Amino acid sequence: MLLTPFRRLWTAWSRWRKRRPFTAGLLMLLAAVEMVVVARLPVELMLHLGIGAVSTLVFSGMLAVLGLVTWFTPNQHVITGGFAGFIALGALVLSNLGGLVVGTLLALVGGGLAFAWRPVARPPRRGRGRRRRKKPSAAIPEPAREG
């Protein structure tokens, strides 16, 4: 009785999570965080170092946005998955080996999962007052066929 609100919250969370490519978005977000953590430099030093350091922020920002877009607009999964793959490959070249290769791998796997995801049909509702089937009305006789 005391856990009922938490149980409802958990079932709502589970329903929301199952209707979208949640793991793909999560991996994209983890890749973005990992790339930023590897390049923990002050912004002034990043600007001084040039494109290699600034591209880390750009790529990780784009991956974070793609991860959130994947979560909140699952109909765009093909586009976000494809972009995440291209950004991961670009980060491998331009951004500290894409977060020491771990960020690139996370982004590639997340992009692949988003690209390959297919929506699942909603399960039928249960326990909400089932509709009764209408009884068929009196059978209408078929017209006689001449043969």
mmCIF file of C-alpha atoms in Angstrom:
data_model
loop_
_atom_site.group_PDB
_atom_site.id
_atom_site.type_symbol
_atom_site.label_atom_id
_atom_site.label_comp_id
_atom_site.label_asym_id
_atom_site.label_seq_id
_atom_site.Cartn_x
_atom_site.Cartn_y
_atom_site.Cartn_z
ATOM 1 C CA MET A 1 0.000 0.000 0.000
ATOM 2 C CA LEU A 2 2.825 2.351 0.832
ATOM 3 C CA LEU A 3 4.708 1.442 -2.346
ATOM 4 C CA THR A 4 1.775 1.922 -4.723
ATOM 5 C CA PRO A 5 2.839 5.379 -5.968
ATOM 6 C CA PHE A 6 6.352 4.120 -6.608
ATOM 7 C CA ARG A 7 5.009 1.095 -8.442
ATOM 8 C CA ARG A 8 2.860 3.320 -10.665
ATOM 9 C CA LEU A 9 5.823 5.583 -11.328
ATOM 10 C CA TRP A 10 7.987 2.585 -12.203
ATOM 11 C CA THR A 11 5.400 1.141 -14.602
ATOM 12 C CA ALA A 12 4.998 4.528 -16.299
ATOM 13 C CA TRP A 13 8.783 4.811 -16.618
ATOM 14 C CA SER A 14 9.007 1.292 -18.039
ATOM 15 C CA ARG A 15 6.274 1.991 -20.578
ATOM 16 C CA TRP A 16 7.983 5.230 -21.668
ATOM 17 C CA ARG A 17 11.373 3.535 -21.936
ATOM 18 C CA LYS A 18 10.105 0.561 -23.962
ATOM 19 C CA ARG A 19 8.445 2.723 -26.618
ATOM 20 C CA ARG A 20 11.660 4.391 -27.764
ATOM 21 C CA PRO A 21 15.324 3.575 -28.492
ATOM 22 C CA PHE A 22 16.333 4.282 -24.908
ATOM 23 C CA THR A 23 19.627 2.372 -24.862
ATOM 24 C CA ALA A 24 20.776 4.068 -28.061
ATOM 25 C CA GLY A 25 20.166 7.529 -26.642
ATOM 26 C CA LEU A 26 21.834 6.571 -23.380
ATOM 27 C CA LEU A 27 24.961 5.364 -25.179
ATOM 28 C CA MET A 28 25.119 8.595 -27.184
ATOM 29 C CA LEU A 29 24.891 10.626 -23.988
ATOM 30 C CA LEU A 30 27.562 8.490 -22.320
ATOM 31 C CA ALA A 31 29.837 8.991 -25.331
ATOM 32 C CA ALA A 32 29.389 12.758 -25.068
ATOM 33 C CA VAL A 33 30.163 12.741 -21.347
ATOM 34 C CA GLU A 34 33.193 10.499 -21.842
ATOM 35 C CA MET A 35 34.667 12.756 -24.543
ATOM 36 C CA VAL A 36 34.315 15.830 -22.334
ATOM 37 C CA VAL A 37 35.774 14.077 -19.289
ATOM 38 C CA VAL A 38 38.856 12.963 -21.232
ATOM 39 C CA ALA A 39 39.489 16.536 -22.432
ATOM 40 C CA ARG A 40 39.028 18.280 -19.060
ATOM 41 C CA LEU A 41 40.771 21.467 -20.044
ATOM 42 C CA PRO A 42 39.920 25.049 -19.169
ATOM 43 C CA VAL A 43 38.117 26.831 -21.988
ATOM 44 C CA GLU A 44 40.950 29.371 -22.359
ATOM 45 C CA LEU A 45 43.436 26.573 -22.954
ATOM 46 C CA MET A 46 41.074 24.859 -25.393
ATOM 47 C CA LEU A 47 40.818 28.036 -27.441
ATOM 48 C CA HIS A 48 44.588 28.362 -27.375
ATOM 49 C CA LEU A 49 45.138 24.761 -28.516
ATOM 50 C CA GLY A 50 42.878 25.204 -31.518
ATOM 51 C CA ILE A 51 40.584 22.916 -33.489
ATOM 52 C CA GLY A 52 41.616 19.687 -31.748
ATOM 53 C CA ALA A 53 40.428 20.879 -28.361
ATOM 54 C CA VAL A 54 37.390 22.889 -29.440
ATOM 55 C CA SER A 55 36.114 20.075 -31.657
ATOM 56 C CA THR A 56 35.808 17.921 -28.541
ATOM 57 C CA LEU A 57 33.191 20.285 -27.147
ATOM 58 C CA VAL A 58 31.412 20.542 -30.491
ATOM 59 C CA PHE A 59 31.258 16.789 -31.085
ATOM 60 C CA SER A 60 30.217 15.969 -27.546
ATOM 61 C CA GLY A 61 27.535 18.674 -27.647
ATOM 62 C CA MET A 62 26.155 17.283 -30.888
ATOM 63 C CA LEU A 63 26.151 13.736 -29.490
ATOM 64 C CA ALA A 64 24.305 14.889 -26.379
ATOM 65 C CA VAL A 65 21.658 16.629 -28.495
ATOM 66 C CA LEU A 66 21.299 13.569 -30.733
ATOM 67 C CA GLY A 67 20.878 11.336 -27.683
ATOM 68 C CA LEU A 68 18.102 13.550 -26.329
ATOM 69 C CA VAL A 69 16.419 13.808 -29.741
ATOM 70 C CA THR A 70 16.531 10.018 -29.985
ATOM 71 C CA TRP A 71 14.735 9.767 -26.644
ATOM 72 C CA PHE A 72 12.077 12.412 -27.132
ATOM 73 C CA THR A 73 11.326 12.027 -30.860
ATOM 74 C CA PRO A 74 11.783 8.324 -31.584
ATOM 75 C CA ASN A 75 10.377 8.734 -35.099
ATOM 76 C CA GLN A 76 13.701 10.357 -36.060
ATOM 77 C CA HIS A 77 15.749 7.308 -35.082
ATOM 78 C CA VAL A 78 17.206 6.728 -38.549
ATOM 79 C CA ILE A 79 18.469 10.300 -38.867
ATOM 80 C CA THR A 80 19.889 10.510 -35.345
ATOM 81 C CA GLY A 81 21.535 7.101 -35.653
ATOM 82 C CA GLY A 82 23.197 8.024 -38.928
ATOM 83 C CA PHE A 83 24.404 11.387 -37.644
ATOM 84 C CA ALA A 84 25.761 9.798 -34.464
ATOM 85 C CA GLY A 85 27.822 7.386 -36.566
ATOM 86 C CA PHE A 86 29.274 10.192 -38.678
ATOM 87 C CA ILE A 87 30.012 12.336 -35.632
ATOM 88 C CA ALA A 88 31.720 9.396 -33.928
ATOM 89 C CA LEU A 89 33.988 8.870 -36.916
ATOM 90 C CA GLY A 90 34.745 12.591 -37.092
ATOM 91 C CA ALA A 91 35.548 12.639 -33.387
ATOM 92 C CA LEU A 92 37.964 9.756 -33.864
ATOM 93 C CA VAL A 93 40.036 11.916 -36.199
ATOM 94 C CA LEU A 94 39.588 15.399 -34.716
ATOM 95 C CA SER A 95 38.956 14.943 -31.006
ATOM 96 C CA ASN A 96 41.620 13.118 -28.955
ATOM 97 C CA LEU A 97 40.915 9.852 -30.756
ATOM 98 C CA GLY A 98 37.249 10.321 -29.933
ATOM 99 C CA GLY A 99 37.722 10.264 -26.193
ATOM 100 C CA LEU A 100 40.507 7.682 -26.315
ATOM 101 C CA VAL A 101 38.439 5.476 -28.654
ATOM 102 C CA VAL A 102 35.913 4.651 -25.904
ATOM 103 C CA GLY A 103 33.698 7.641 -26.777
ATOM 104 C CA THR A 104 33.802 6.750 -30.457
ATOM 105 C CA LEU A 105 32.831 3.149 -29.762
ATOM 106 C CA LEU A 106 29.967 4.197 -27.486
ATOM 107 C CA ALA A 107 28.690 6.634 -30.108
ATOM 108 C CA LEU A 108 28.990 4.077 -32.921
ATOM 109 C CA VAL A 109 27.104 1.422 -30.974
ATOM 110 C CA GLY A 110 24.459 3.942 -29.881
ATOM 111 C CA GLY A 111 24.052 5.211 -33.435
ATOM 112 C CA GLY A 112 23.774 1.668 -34.751
ATOM 113 C CA LEU A 113 21.143 0.778 -32.167
ATOM 114 C CA ALA A 114 19.164 3.916 -32.975
ATOM 115 C CA PHE A 115 19.399 3.254 -36.703
ATOM 116 C CA ALA A 116 18.265 -0.369 -36.356
ATOM 117 C CA TRP A 117 15.475 0.230 -33.810
ATOM 118 C CA ARG A 118 11.907 -0.533 -34.846
ATOM 119 C CA PRO A 119 8.828 0.588 -32.922
ATOM 120 C CA VAL A 120 6.910 -2.106 -31.095
ATOM 121 C CA ALA A 121 3.135 -2.297 -31.219
ATOM 122 C CA ARG A 122 1.441 -1.278 -28.000
ATOM 123 C CA PRO A 123 0.116 -4.146 -25.939
ATOM 124 C CA PRO A 124 -3.664 -4.260 -25.555
ATOM 125 C CA ARG A 125 -5.093 -2.468 -22.547
ATOM 126 C CA ARG A 126 -6.273 -4.677 -19.756
ATOM 127 C CA GLY A 127 -8.761 -4.183 -16.980
ATOM 128 C CA ARG A 128 -10.346 -1.000 -18.234
ATOM 129 C CA GLY A 129 -13.886 -2.223 -18.730
ATOM 130 C CA ARG A 130 -13.841 -4.428 -21.734
ATOM 131 C CA ARG A 131 -16.218 -3.660 -24.492
ATOM 132 C CA ARG A 132 -18.854 -6.199 -25.057
ATOM 133 C CA ARG A 133 -19.183 -7.614 -28.478
ATOM 134 C CA LYS A 134 -22.320 -6.588 -30.206
ATOM 135 C CA LYS A 135 -24.566 -9.488 -30.907
ATOM 136 C CA PRO A 136 -25.077 -9.933 -34.603
ATOM 137 C CA SER A 137 -28.518 -8.838 -35.648
ATOM 138 C CA ALA A 138 -30.868 -11.256 -37.335
ATOM 139 C CA ALA A 139 -29.149 -12.911 -40.212
ATOM 140 C CA ILE A 140 -30.008 -11.347 -43.522
ATOM 141 C CA PRO A 141 -30.800 -14.071 -46.045
ATOM 142 C CA GLU A 142 -28.629 -14.138 -49.110
ATOM 143 C CA PRO A 143 -30.359 -13.719 -52.433
ATOM 144 C CA ALA A 144 -30.985 -16.925 -54.308
ATOM 145 C CA ARG A 145 -28.467 -17.630 -56.995
ATOM 146 C CA GLU A 146 -29.574 -18.815 -60.355
ATOM 147 C CA GLY A 147 -27.385 -21.385 -61.724
#
